[in-house]
Every structure is written in structure tokens, then in C-alpha cells.
mmCIF file with all atom_site columns, C-alpha atoms in Angstrom:
data_model
loop_
_atom_site.group_PDB
_atom_site.id
_atom_site.type_symbol
_atom_site.label_atom_id
_atom_site.label_alt_id
_atom_site.label_comp_id
_atom_site.label_asym_id
_atom_site.label_entity_id
_atom_site.label_seq_id
_atom_site.pdbx_PDB_ins_code
_atom_site.Cartn_x
_atom_site.Cartn_y
_atom_site.Cartn_z
_atom_site.occupancy
_atom_site.B_iso_or_equiv
_atom_site.pdbx_formal_charge
_atom_site.auth_seq_id
_atom_site.auth_comp_id
_atom_site.auth_asym_id
_atom_site.auth_atom_id
_atom_site.pdbx_PDB_model_num
ATOM 1   C CA . ASP A 1 1   ? 11.484  1.221   16.239  1.00 0.00 ? 1   ASP A CA 1
ATOM 2   C CA . ALA A 1 2   ? 10.490  2.777   12.961  1.00 0.00 ? 2   ALA A CA 1
ATOM 3   C CA . MET A 1 3   ? 13.391  2.911   10.525  1.00 0.00 ? 3   MET A CA 1
ATOM 4   C CA . VAL A 1 4   ? 11.785  5.042   7.816   1.00 0.00 ? 4   VAL A CA 1
ATOM 5   C CA . ILE A 1 5   ? 9.861   7.957   9.229   1.00 0.00 ? 5   ILE A CA 1
ATOM 6   C CA . GLN A 1 6   ? 7.585   10.173  7.202   1.00 0.00 ? 6   GLN A CA 1
ATOM 7   C CA . ASN A 1 7   ? 6.218   13.545  8.223   1.00 0.00 ? 7   ASN A CA 1
ATOM 8   C CA . PRO A 1 8   ? 3.612   14.754  8.338   1.00 0.00 ? 8   PRO A CA 1
ATOM 9   C CA . ARG A 1 9   ? 1.394   11.703  8.383   1.00 0.00 ? 9   ARG A CA 1
ATOM 10  C CA . TYR A 1 10  ? -1.608  13.774  7.318   1.00 0.00 ? 10  TYR A CA 1
ATOM 11  C CA . GLN A 1 11  ? -1.620  17.084  5.481   1.00 0.00 ? 11  GLN A CA 1
ATOM 12  C CA . VAL A 1 12  ? -4.425  19.131  4.027   1.00 0.00 ? 12  VAL A CA 1
ATOM 13  C CA . THR A 1 13  ? -3.352  21.903  1.686   1.00 0.00 ? 13  THR A CA 1
ATOM 14  C CA . GLN A 1 14  ? -5.100  24.366  -0.535  1.00 0.00 ? 14  GLN A CA 1
ATOM 15  C CA . PHE A 1 15  ? -5.040  24.166  -4.284  1.00 0.00 ? 15  PHE A CA 1
ATOM 16  C CA . GLY A 1 16  ? -1.835  25.804  -5.480  1.00 0.00 ? 16  GLY A CA 1
ATOM 17  C CA . LYS A 1 17  ? -0.214  26.148  -2.054  1.00 0.00 ? 17  LYS A CA 1
ATOM 18  C CA . PRO A 1 18  ? 3.253   24.520  -1.974  1.00 0.00 ? 18  PRO A CA 1
ATOM 19  C CA . VAL A 1 19  ? 3.720   21.573  0.305   1.00 0.00 ? 19  VAL A CA 1
ATOM 20  C CA . THR A 1 20  ? 6.768   19.609  1.469   1.00 0.00 ? 20  THR A CA 1
ATOM 21  C CA . LEU A 1 21  ? 6.780   16.049  2.715   1.00 0.00 ? 21  LEU A CA 1
ATOM 22  C CA . SER A 1 22  ? 9.788   14.654  4.523   1.00 0.00 ? 22  SER A CA 1
ATOM 23  C CA . CYS A 1 23  ? 11.340  11.256  4.932   1.00 0.00 ? 23  CYS A CA 1
ATOM 24  C CA . SER A 1 24  ? 14.117  10.260  7.293   1.00 0.00 ? 24  SER A CA 1
ATOM 25  C CA . GLN A 1 25  ? 15.863  6.927   7.691   1.00 0.00 ? 25  GLN A CA 1
ATOM 26  C CA . THR A 1 26  ? 18.093  5.392   10.324  1.00 0.00 ? 26  THR A CA 1
ATOM 27  C CA . LEU A 1 27  ? 19.361  2.602   8.071   1.00 0.00 ? 27  LEU A CA 1
ATOM 28  C CA . ASN A 1 28  ? 22.114  4.510   6.265   1.00 0.00 ? 28  ASN A CA 1
ATOM 29  C CA . HIS A 1 29  ? 20.751  3.218   2.968   1.00 0.00 ? 29  HIS A CA 1
ATOM 30  C CA . ASN A 1 30  ? 22.016  4.587   -0.308  1.00 0.00 ? 30  ASN A CA 1
ATOM 31  C CA . VAL A 1 31  ? 18.793  4.335   -2.261  1.00 0.00 ? 31  VAL A CA 1
ATOM 32  C CA . MET A 1 32  ? 15.659  6.279   -1.429  1.00 0.00 ? 32  MET A CA 1
ATOM 33  C CA . TYR A 1 33  ? 12.369  6.229   -3.324  1.00 0.00 ? 33  TYR A CA 1
ATOM 34  C CA . TRP A 1 34  ? 9.245   8.352   -3.489  1.00 0.00 ? 34  TRP A CA 1
ATOM 35  C CA . TYR A 1 35  ? 5.979   6.802   -4.589  1.00 0.00 ? 35  TYR A CA 1
ATOM 36  C CA . GLN A 1 36  ? 2.556   8.275   -5.145  1.00 0.00 ? 36  GLN A CA 1
ATOM 37  C CA . GLN A 1 37  ? -0.435  6.059   -4.430  1.00 0.00 ? 37  GLN A CA 1
ATOM 38  C CA . LYS A 1 38  ? -3.891  7.301   -5.323  1.00 0.00 ? 38  LYS A CA 1
ATOM 39  C CA . SER A 1 39  ? -7.016  5.677   -3.996  1.00 0.00 ? 39  SER A CA 1
ATOM 40  C CA . SER A 1 40  ? -7.468  2.085   -5.230  1.00 0.00 ? 40  SER A CA 1
ATOM 41  C CA . GLN A 1 41  ? -4.339  2.277   -7.387  1.00 0.00 ? 41  GLN A CA 1
ATOM 42  C CA . ALA A 1 42  ? -0.876  0.789   -7.238  1.00 0.00 ? 42  ALA A CA 1
ATOM 43  C CA . PRO A 1 43  ? 2.047   2.816   -5.910  1.00 0.00 ? 43  PRO A CA 1
ATOM 44  C CA . LYS A 1 44  ? 3.649   4.763   -8.745  1.00 0.00 ? 44  LYS A CA 1
ATOM 45  C CA . LEU A 1 45  ? 7.352   5.511   -8.690  1.00 0.00 ? 45  LEU A CA 1
ATOM 46  C CA . LEU A 1 46  ? 8.013   9.252   -8.909  1.00 0.00 ? 46  LEU A CA 1
ATOM 47  C CA . PHE A 1 47  ? 11.796  9.287   -8.520  1.00 0.00 ? 47  PHE A CA 1
ATOM 48  C CA . HIS A 1 48  ? 14.645  7.694   -6.671  1.00 0.00 ? 48  HIS A CA 1
ATOM 49  C CA . TYR A 1 49  ? 18.078  8.632   -5.408  1.00 0.00 ? 49  TYR A CA 1
ATOM 50  C CA . TYR A 1 50  ? 21.183  6.570   -5.522  1.00 0.00 ? 50  TYR A CA 1
ATOM 51  C CA . ASP A 1 51  ? 23.223  8.513   -3.000  1.00 0.00 ? 51  ASP A CA 1
ATOM 52  C CA . LYS A 1 52  ? 23.051  12.036  -4.427  1.00 0.00 ? 52  LYS A CA 1
ATOM 53  C CA . ASP A 1 53  ? 22.243  10.902  -7.957  1.00 0.00 ? 53  ASP A CA 1
ATOM 54  C CA . PHE A 1 54  ? 18.685  11.870  -8.739  1.00 0.00 ? 54  PHE A CA 1
ATOM 55  C CA . ASN A 1 55  ? 16.617  9.748   -11.123 1.00 0.00 ? 55  ASN A CA 1
ATOM 56  C CA . ASN A 1 56  ? 13.315  11.109  -12.326 1.00 0.00 ? 56  ASN A CA 1
ATOM 57  C CA . GLU A 1 57  ? 10.685  8.890   -13.920 1.00 0.00 ? 57  GLU A CA 1
ATOM 58  C CA . ALA A 1 58  ? 9.788   10.109  -17.396 1.00 0.00 ? 58  ALA A CA 1
ATOM 59  C CA . ASP A 1 59  ? 6.138   10.687  -16.535 1.00 0.00 ? 59  ASP A CA 1
ATOM 60  C CA . THR A 1 60  ? 6.634   12.441  -13.197 1.00 0.00 ? 60  THR A CA 1
ATOM 61  C CA . PRO A 1 61  ? 5.081   15.903  -13.480 1.00 0.00 ? 61  PRO A CA 1
ATOM 62  C CA . ASP A 1 62  ? 7.410   18.905  -13.271 1.00 0.00 ? 62  ASP A CA 1
ATOM 63  C CA . ASN A 1 63  ? 5.315   20.055  -10.331 1.00 0.00 ? 63  ASN A CA 1
ATOM 64  C CA . PHE A 1 64  ? 7.049   17.410  -8.225  1.00 0.00 ? 64  PHE A CA 1
ATOM 65  C CA . GLN A 1 65  ? 10.577  18.062  -7.040  1.00 0.00 ? 65  GLN A CA 1
ATOM 66  C CA . SER A 1 66  ? 12.833  16.342  -4.573  1.00 0.00 ? 66  SER A CA 1
ATOM 67  C CA . ARG A 1 67  ? 15.867  17.123  -2.427  1.00 0.00 ? 67  ARG A CA 1
ATOM 68  C CA . ARG A 1 68  ? 18.244  14.898  -0.578  1.00 0.00 ? 68  ARG A CA 1
ATOM 69  C CA . PRO A 1 69  ? 20.531  17.032  1.550   1.00 0.00 ? 69  PRO A CA 1
ATOM 70  C CA . ASN A 1 70  ? 22.190  14.047  3.211   1.00 0.00 ? 70  ASN A CA 1
ATOM 71  C CA . THR A 1 71  ? 21.940  10.260  3.436   1.00 0.00 ? 71  THR A CA 1
ATOM 72  C CA . SER A 1 72  ? 19.302  10.338  6.149   1.00 0.00 ? 72  SER A CA 1
ATOM 73  C CA . PHE A 1 73  ? 16.804  12.798  4.745   1.00 0.00 ? 73  PHE A CA 1
ATOM 74  C CA . CYS A 1 74  ? 14.791  13.165  1.588   1.00 0.00 ? 74  CYS A CA 1
ATOM 75  C CA . PHE A 1 75  ? 12.070  15.678  0.761   1.00 0.00 ? 75  PHE A CA 1
ATOM 76  C CA . LEU A 1 76  ? 9.228   15.746  -1.715  1.00 0.00 ? 76  LEU A CA 1
ATOM 77  C CA . ASP A 1 77  ? 8.174   19.229  -2.776  1.00 0.00 ? 77  ASP A CA 1
ATOM 78  C CA . ILE A 1 78  ? 4.946   19.800  -4.635  1.00 0.00 ? 78  ILE A CA 1
ATOM 79  C CA . ARG A 1 79  ? 5.155   23.307  -5.989  1.00 0.00 ? 79  ARG A CA 1
ATOM 80  C CA . SER A 1 80  ? 1.545   23.951  -6.948  1.00 0.00 ? 80  SER A CA 1
ATOM 81  C CA . PRO A 1 81  ? -0.653  21.081  -5.825  1.00 0.00 ? 81  PRO A CA 1
ATOM 82  C CA . GLY A 1 82  ? -3.730  20.287  -7.847  1.00 0.00 ? 82  GLY A CA 1
ATOM 83  C CA . LEU A 1 83  ? -6.777  18.319  -6.777  1.00 0.00 ? 83  LEU A CA 1
ATOM 84  C CA . GLY A 1 84  ? -5.376  15.346  -8.669  1.00 0.00 ? 84  GLY A CA 1
ATOM 85  C CA . ASP A 1 85  ? -2.364  15.247  -6.364  1.00 0.00 ? 85  ASP A CA 1
ATOM 86  C CA . THR A 1 86  ? -4.492  14.013  -3.473  1.00 0.00 ? 86  THR A CA 1
ATOM 87  C CA . ALA A 1 87  ? -2.849  10.713  -2.592  1.00 0.00 ? 87  ALA A CA 1
ATOM 88  C CA . MET A 1 88  ? -0.715  8.830   -0.123  1.00 0.00 ? 88  MET A CA 1
ATOM 89  C CA . TYR A 1 89  ? 2.986   9.440   -0.659  1.00 0.00 ? 89  TYR A CA 1
ATOM 90  C CA . LEU A 1 90  ? 5.299   6.628   0.322   1.00 0.00 ? 90  LEU A CA 1
ATOM 91  C CA . CYS A 1 91  ? 8.997   6.849   1.007   1.00 0.00 ? 91  CYS A CA 1
ATOM 92  C CA . ALA A 1 92  ? 11.178  3.748   0.867   1.00 0.00 ? 92  ALA A CA 1
ATOM 93  C CA . THR A 1 93  ? 14.842  2.902   1.289   1.00 0.00 ? 93  THR A CA 1
ATOM 94  C CA . ARG A 1 94  ? 17.194  0.187   0.192   1.00 0.00 ? 94  ARG A CA 1
ATOM 95  C CA . GLY A 1 95  ? 20.824  -0.660  0.771   1.00 0.00 ? 95  GLY A CA 1
ATOM 96  C CA . VAL A 1 96  ? 23.130  -1.186  -2.217  1.00 0.00 ? 96  VAL A CA 1
ATOM 97  C CA . GLY A 1 97  ? 22.558  -4.727  -3.443  1.00 0.00 ? 97  GLY A CA 1
ATOM 98  C CA . GLY A 1 98  ? 20.046  -5.230  -0.691  1.00 0.00 ? 98  GLY A CA 1
ATOM 99  C CA . ASN A 1 99  ? 17.039  -7.432  -1.140  1.00 0.00 ? 99  ASN A CA 1
ATOM 100 C CA . THR A 1 100 ? 14.801  -5.742  1.364   1.00 0.00 ? 100 THR A CA 1
ATOM 101 C CA . ILE A 1 101 ? 13.017  -2.479  0.744   1.00 0.00 ? 101 ILE A CA 1
ATOM 102 C CA . TYR A 1 102 ? 11.796  -0.605  3.778   1.00 0.00 ? 102 TYR A CA 1
ATOM 103 C CA . PHE A 1 103 ? 8.692   1.525   3.523   1.00 0.00 ? 103 PHE A CA 1
ATOM 104 C CA . GLY A 1 104 ? 7.580   4.360   5.724   1.00 0.00 ? 104 GLY A CA 1
ATOM 105 C CA . GLU A 1 105 ? 4.047   4.645   7.049   1.00 0.00 ? 105 GLU A CA 1
ATOM 106 C CA . GLY A 1 106 ? 3.121   7.099   4.306   1.00 0.00 ? 106 GLY A CA 1
ATOM 107 C CA . SER A 1 107 ? 1.994   10.712  4.194   1.00 0.00 ? 107 SER A CA 1
ATOM 108 C CA . TRP A 1 108 ? -1.626  11.329  3.297   1.00 0.00 ? 108 TRP A CA 1
ATOM 109 C CA . LEU A 1 109 ? -2.026  14.518  1.309   1.00 0.00 ? 109 LEU A CA 1
ATOM 110 C CA . THR A 1 110 ? -5.409  16.046  0.595   1.00 0.00 ? 110 THR A CA 1
ATOM 111 C CA . VAL A 1 111 ? -5.631  19.024  -1.755  1.00 0.00 ? 111 VAL A CA 1
ATOM 112 C CA . VAL A 1 112 ? -8.770  21.119  -1.347  1.00 0.00 ? 112 VAL A CA 1
ATOM 113 C CA . GLU B 2 1   ? 7.774   0.606   -21.177 1.00 0.00 ? 1   GLU B CA 1
ATOM 114 C CA . LEU B 2 2   ? 7.853   -1.716  -18.187 1.00 0.00 ? 2   LEU B CA 1
ATOM 115 C CA . LYS B 2 3   ? 4.571   -3.464  -17.427 1.00 0.00 ? 3   LYS B CA 1
ATOM 116 C CA . VAL B 2 4   ? 3.733   -5.417  -14.318 1.00 0.00 ? 4   VAL B CA 1
ATOM 117 C CA . GLU B 2 5   ? 0.280   -6.899  -14.531 1.00 0.00 ? 5   GLU B CA 1
ATOM 118 C CA . GLN B 2 6   ? -1.668  -8.898  -12.007 1.00 0.00 ? 6   GLN B CA 1
ATOM 119 C CA . ASN B 2 7   ? -4.771  -10.929 -12.389 1.00 0.00 ? 7   ASN B CA 1
ATOM 120 C CA . PRO B 2 8   ? -7.324  -11.007 -11.199 1.00 0.00 ? 8   PRO B CA 1
ATOM 121 C CA . LEU B 2 9   ? -7.689  -7.385  -10.135 1.00 0.00 ? 9   LEU B CA 1
ATOM 122 C CA . PHE B 2 10  ? -10.530 -8.288  -7.796  1.00 0.00 ? 10  PHE B CA 1
ATOM 123 C CA . LEU B 2 11  ? -11.029 -11.605 -6.076  1.00 0.00 ? 11  LEU B CA 1
ATOM 124 C CA . SER B 2 12  ? -13.858 -12.659 -3.816  1.00 0.00 ? 12  SER B CA 1
ATOM 125 C CA . MET B 2 13  ? -13.474 -16.076 -2.321  1.00 0.00 ? 13  MET B CA 1
ATOM 126 C CA . GLN B 2 14  ? -15.050 -18.150 0.370   1.00 0.00 ? 14  GLN B CA 1
ATOM 127 C CA . GLU B 2 15  ? -13.255 -19.146 3.503   1.00 0.00 ? 15  GLU B CA 1
ATOM 128 C CA . GLY B 2 16  ? -11.548 -22.480 3.166   1.00 0.00 ? 16  GLY B CA 1
ATOM 129 C CA . LYS B 2 17  ? -11.043 -22.249 -0.588  1.00 0.00 ? 17  LYS B CA 1
ATOM 130 C CA . ASN B 2 18  ? -7.802  -22.099 -2.541  1.00 0.00 ? 18  ASN B CA 1
ATOM 131 C CA . TYR B 2 19  ? -6.858  -19.605 -5.194  1.00 0.00 ? 19  TYR B CA 1
ATOM 132 C CA . THR B 2 20  ? -3.879  -18.226 -7.118  1.00 0.00 ? 20  THR B CA 1
ATOM 133 C CA . ILE B 2 21  ? -2.958  -14.658 -8.005  1.00 0.00 ? 21  ILE B CA 1
ATOM 134 C CA . TYR B 2 22  ? -0.757  -14.174 -11.051 1.00 0.00 ? 22  TYR B CA 1
ATOM 135 C CA . CYS B 2 23  ? 1.875   -11.541 -11.713 1.00 0.00 ? 23  CYS B CA 1
ATOM 136 C CA . ASN B 2 24  ? 3.320   -11.070 -15.195 1.00 0.00 ? 24  ASN B CA 1
ATOM 137 C CA . TYR B 2 25  ? 6.098   -8.633  -15.941 1.00 0.00 ? 25  TYR B CA 1
ATOM 138 C CA . SER B 2 26  ? 7.728   -7.397  -19.103 1.00 0.00 ? 26  SER B CA 1
ATOM 139 C CA . THR B 2 27  ? 11.328  -6.758  -18.056 1.00 0.00 ? 27  THR B CA 1
ATOM 140 C CA . THR B 2 28  ? 14.222  -9.024  -17.293 1.00 0.00 ? 28  THR B CA 1
ATOM 141 C CA . SER B 2 29  ? 14.449  -9.342  -13.546 1.00 0.00 ? 29  SER B CA 1
ATOM 142 C CA . ASP B 2 30  ? 15.688  -11.933 -11.096 1.00 0.00 ? 30  ASP B CA 1
ATOM 143 C CA . ARG B 2 31  ? 13.949  -10.433 -8.115  1.00 0.00 ? 31  ARG B CA 1
ATOM 144 C CA . LEU B 2 32  ? 10.261  -10.357 -7.445  1.00 0.00 ? 32  LEU B CA 1
ATOM 145 C CA . TYR B 2 33  ? 8.507   -9.109  -4.340  1.00 0.00 ? 33  TYR B CA 1
ATOM 146 C CA . TRP B 2 34  ? 5.066   -9.585  -2.871  1.00 0.00 ? 34  TRP B CA 1
ATOM 147 C CA . TYR B 2 35  ? 3.439   -7.061  -0.559  1.00 0.00 ? 35  TYR B CA 1
ATOM 148 C CA . ARG B 2 36  ? 0.220   -6.845  1.361   1.00 0.00 ? 36  ARG B CA 1
ATOM 149 C CA . GLN B 2 37  ? -1.630  -3.598  1.950   1.00 0.00 ? 37  GLN B CA 1
ATOM 150 C CA . ASP B 2 38  ? -4.527  -3.100  4.334   1.00 0.00 ? 38  ASP B CA 1
ATOM 151 C CA . PRO B 2 39  ? -6.871  -0.145  3.776   1.00 0.00 ? 39  PRO B CA 1
ATOM 152 C CA . GLY B 2 40  ? -5.271  3.141   4.779   1.00 0.00 ? 40  GLY B CA 1
ATOM 153 C CA . LYS B 2 41  ? -1.961  1.471   5.627   1.00 0.00 ? 41  LYS B CA 1
ATOM 154 C CA . SER B 2 42  ? 1.489   1.251   4.144   1.00 0.00 ? 42  SER B CA 1
ATOM 155 C CA . LEU B 2 43  ? 2.952   -1.845  2.506   1.00 0.00 ? 43  LEU B CA 1
ATOM 156 C CA . GLU B 2 44  ? 3.876   -4.984  4.382   1.00 0.00 ? 44  GLU B CA 1
ATOM 157 C CA . SER B 2 45  ? 6.544   -7.191  2.867   1.00 0.00 ? 45  SER B CA 1
ATOM 158 C CA . LEU B 2 46  ? 5.466   -10.806 2.378   1.00 0.00 ? 46  LEU B CA 1
ATOM 159 C CA . PHE B 2 47  ? 8.058   -12.469 0.169   1.00 0.00 ? 47  PHE B CA 1
ATOM 160 C CA . VAL B 2 48  ? 11.252  -11.742 -1.708  1.00 0.00 ? 48  VAL B CA 1
ATOM 161 C CA . LEU B 2 49  ? 11.973  -14.198 -4.530  1.00 0.00 ? 49  LEU B CA 1
ATOM 162 C CA . LEU B 2 50  ? 15.560  -14.011 -5.686  1.00 0.00 ? 50  LEU B CA 1
ATOM 163 C CA . SER B 2 51  ? 16.014  -16.580 -8.414  1.00 0.00 ? 51  SER B CA 1
ATOM 164 C CA . ASN B 2 52  ? 14.298  -18.699 -10.999 1.00 0.00 ? 52  ASN B CA 1
ATOM 165 C CA . GLY B 2 53  ? 12.349  -21.488 -9.374  1.00 0.00 ? 53  GLY B CA 1
ATOM 166 C CA . ALA B 2 54  ? 12.298  -19.838 -5.965  1.00 0.00 ? 54  ALA B CA 1
ATOM 167 C CA . VAL B 2 55  ? 9.406   -20.864 -3.761  1.00 0.00 ? 55  VAL B CA 1
ATOM 168 C CA . LYS B 2 56  ? 8.605   -19.393 -0.380  1.00 0.00 ? 56  LYS B CA 1
ATOM 169 C CA . GLN B 2 57  ? 5.807   -20.162 2.032   1.00 0.00 ? 57  GLN B CA 1
ATOM 170 C CA . GLU B 2 58  ? 4.451   -18.402 5.066   1.00 0.00 ? 58  GLU B CA 1
ATOM 171 C CA . GLY B 2 59  ? 1.304   -19.706 6.665   1.00 0.00 ? 59  GLY B CA 1
ATOM 172 C CA . ARG B 2 60  ? -1.461  -19.968 4.070   1.00 0.00 ? 60  ARG B CA 1
ATOM 173 C CA . LEU B 2 61  ? 0.491   -18.072 1.419   1.00 0.00 ? 61  LEU B CA 1
ATOM 174 C CA . MET B 2 62  ? 3.009   -19.505 -0.996  1.00 0.00 ? 62  MET B CA 1
ATOM 175 C CA . ALA B 2 63  ? 4.848   -17.565 -3.691  1.00 0.00 ? 63  ALA B CA 1
ATOM 176 C CA . SER B 2 64  ? 6.848   -18.832 -6.642  1.00 0.00 ? 64  SER B CA 1
ATOM 177 C CA . LEU B 2 65  ? 8.920   -17.318 -9.437  1.00 0.00 ? 65  LEU B CA 1
ATOM 178 C CA . ASP B 2 66  ? 9.556   -18.382 -13.026 1.00 0.00 ? 66  ASP B CA 1
ATOM 179 C CA . THR B 2 67  ? 11.954  -15.841 -14.491 1.00 0.00 ? 67  THR B CA 1
ATOM 180 C CA . LYS B 2 68  ? 11.936  -17.446 -17.930 1.00 0.00 ? 68  LYS B CA 1
ATOM 181 C CA . ALA B 2 69  ? 8.186   -17.028 -18.213 1.00 0.00 ? 69  ALA B CA 1
ATOM 182 C CA . ARG B 2 70  ? 8.380   -13.681 -16.334 1.00 0.00 ? 70  ARG B CA 1
ATOM 183 C CA . LEU B 2 71  ? 5.662   -14.956 -14.059 1.00 0.00 ? 71  LEU B CA 1
ATOM 184 C CA . SER B 2 72  ? 5.157   -15.118 -10.334 1.00 0.00 ? 72  SER B CA 1
ATOM 185 C CA . THR B 2 73  ? 2.259   -16.665 -8.470  1.00 0.00 ? 73  THR B CA 1
ATOM 186 C CA . LEU B 2 74  ? 0.850   -16.140 -5.007  1.00 0.00 ? 74  LEU B CA 1
ATOM 187 C CA . HIS B 2 75  ? -1.151  -19.150 -3.911  1.00 0.00 ? 75  HIS B CA 1
ATOM 188 C CA . ILE B 2 76  ? -3.660  -18.921 -1.108  1.00 0.00 ? 76  ILE B CA 1
ATOM 189 C CA . THR B 2 77  ? -4.538  -22.130 0.724   1.00 0.00 ? 77  THR B CA 1
ATOM 190 C CA . ALA B 2 78  ? -7.717  -22.486 2.785   1.00 0.00 ? 78  ALA B CA 1
ATOM 191 C CA . ALA B 2 79  ? -8.416  -18.785 2.891   1.00 0.00 ? 79  ALA B CA 1
ATOM 192 C CA . VAL B 2 80  ? -9.442  -17.078 6.114   1.00 0.00 ? 80  VAL B CA 1
ATOM 193 C CA . HIS B 2 81  ? -11.040 -13.677 6.608   1.00 0.00 ? 81  HIS B CA 1
ATOM 194 C CA . ASP B 2 82  ? -7.796  -12.173 7.932   1.00 0.00 ? 82  ASP B CA 1
ATOM 195 C CA . LEU B 2 83  ? -6.257  -12.527 4.490   1.00 0.00 ? 83  LEU B CA 1
ATOM 196 C CA . SER B 2 84  ? -8.611  -9.897  3.073   1.00 0.00 ? 84  SER B CA 1
ATOM 197 C CA . ALA B 2 85  ? -6.347  -7.116  1.756   1.00 0.00 ? 85  ALA B CA 1
ATOM 198 C CA . THR B 2 86  ? -4.786  -5.840  -1.455  1.00 0.00 ? 86  THR B CA 1
ATOM 199 C CA . TYR B 2 87  ? -1.772  -7.773  -2.696  1.00 0.00 ? 87  TYR B CA 1
ATOM 200 C CA . PHE B 2 88  ? 0.896   -6.271  -4.905  1.00 0.00 ? 88  PHE B CA 1
ATOM 201 C CA . CYS B 2 89  ? 3.773   -7.846  -6.704  1.00 0.00 ? 89  CYS B CA 1
ATOM 202 C CA . ALA B 2 90  ? 6.773   -5.663  -7.518  1.00 0.00 ? 90  ALA B CA 1
ATOM 203 C CA . VAL B 2 91  ? 9.684   -6.037  -9.882  1.00 0.00 ? 91  VAL B CA 1
ATOM 204 C CA . ASP B 2 92  ? 13.232  -4.875  -9.456  1.00 0.00 ? 92  ASP B CA 1
ATOM 205 C CA . ARG B 2 93  ? 14.756  -3.427  -12.622 1.00 0.00 ? 93  ARG B CA 1
ATOM 206 C CA . ASP B 2 94  ? 18.510  -2.907  -12.668 1.00 0.00 ? 94  ASP B CA 1
ATOM 207 C CA . GLY B 2 95  ? 18.818  -3.094  -8.909  1.00 0.00 ? 95  GLY B CA 1
ATOM 208 C CA . ASN B 2 96  ? 17.514  0.393   -8.224  1.00 0.00 ? 96  ASN B CA 1
ATOM 209 C CA . GLN B 2 97  ? 14.202  0.966   -9.938  1.00 0.00 ? 97  GLN B CA 1
ATOM 210 C CA . PHE B 2 98  ? 11.312  -0.807  -8.308  1.00 0.00 ? 98  PHE B CA 1
ATOM 211 C CA . TYR B 2 99  ? 7.860   -1.041  -9.901  1.00 0.00 ? 99  TYR B CA 1
ATOM 212 C CA . PHE B 2 100 ? 4.579   -2.334  -8.572  1.00 0.00 ? 100 PHE B CA 1
ATOM 213 C CA . GLY B 2 101 ? 1.981   -4.467  -10.253 1.00 0.00 ? 101 GLY B CA 1
ATOM 214 C CA . THR B 2 102 ? -1.608  -3.399  -10.679 1.00 0.00 ? 102 THR B CA 1
ATOM 215 C CA . GLY B 2 103 ? -2.703  -5.018  -7.427  1.00 0.00 ? 103 GLY B CA 1
ATOM 216 C CA . THR B 2 104 ? -5.267  -7.677  -6.500  1.00 0.00 ? 104 THR B CA 1
ATOM 217 C CA . SER B 2 105 ? -8.001  -6.777  -4.047  1.00 0.00 ? 105 SER B CA 1
ATOM 218 C CA . LEU B 2 106 ? -8.897  -9.909  -2.113  1.00 0.00 ? 106 LEU B CA 1
ATOM 219 C CA . THR B 2 107 ? -12.054 -10.322 -0.080  1.00 0.00 ? 107 THR B CA 1
ATOM 220 C CA . VAL B 2 108 ? -12.543 -13.526 1.871   1.00 0.00 ? 108 VAL B CA 1
ATOM 221 C CA . ILE B 2 109 ? -16.181 -14.202 2.657   1.00 0.00 ? 109 ILE B CA 1
ATOM 222 C CA . PRO B 2 110 ? -17.162 -16.248 5.729   1.00 0.00 ? 110 PRO B CA 1
#
């Protein structure tokens, strides 16, 4: 059974129209990550949570926000998507001190 | 700024041949990960290397870690078509931040 579930798997949105991607986990892990992966590029870390502590990467655009209302759920909000935000967005989790990182199946976002 | 670099970025090899992918990183880290990604798919974990000198093997793939040199290698033995994919190394910084290398796109030609 999938342990990190991302929704929606595929989303097409219009330029400038806010979009929210969700991630849920059944592992009770403390750490959750959001990555952006554009075509033919490596996954790029946007931010991560350690429990409720939010850690933003220095080069993550302000257009990207995140919420973690509880241990199980994490959301990625893109306030005003641009064409350059077309990408796969990956959620991942990790237990404290854990060596294994669990990835979701990814959410494909297309901005038109 | 943390850098995780792989080479080569693109690799085309014939079936049956051997080759090595290199991963260099700029931060102090005792943990190094290798992932495989097929087109349009998420990441599949291959290896987790936890200490200097660690070596792990699975099938035709073998990974090693030299933390002093900040270098990991992924060696492919007698390549087969099914190994065609993109391979990423990833480095753990401070136990929470996790950064990927530039990726190596491997094509195995019959």
C-alpha cells in the first residue's frame, strides 16, 4: 500500500490561477519535503518541515507556500503560477534519524 | 552553496559493457543515496550508503562511498537494456536537508 500519497496526480491550471497540491503519509514521519522537478532536470528542494518547523530554501520563490496542519498532511500552494512552474512536484517523508526517504508518486502540474 | 555533481550527464553504452557513474559533493556528509528514475515516474531507491568505505551491490549495480574524497560511484556490470533510466545521487546535509545530484541519463543499446 502506498505510504506517501499525492493528489492530484495530474493538474492543468491557467496562468495566474492558484493551485494547491496535497501530500499525505501513513508513516507518522516527522520530516516532510517538497521538491520541484522540471523536465530533464534533477529534483530541486523547495522546503521541508521538521514537525511544525518550516524550512524554506533560500532560492524558493515567494510564489510557493506550504502548510502542514498535522503530521499526516502537507500542502504546496502556488499562489500565481507561471508557465515556468510547469513541473512534477514530489513529496517525501523521513523519520527522525531515519535512513530511508519515502517518495510519493508525484503531482504533474501544467500551467497554460 | 552545496553542490552535488554527477558525471557523465549522459551515457550511452552497449549491452554487456561495464561503466561507472561518479557523484561528487561539496558538503560534509556521511550518508549518500542512489535513486533510479524512469521517464514520467517518481524516484526508486537503489542504495543507501551510511559510512566511509560502504559498498552495496544489487544485481548488476554496485555503489561505493568515500567520504574523505566526497565521492560516490555507481558501477554498472554487463549492462542490459532494462537498466536504461536516469540515475541520481543525493546527499544528506545535517540529517534533514536532502539534495540531489545533476543526474545521469543512461541508455543501454542492444
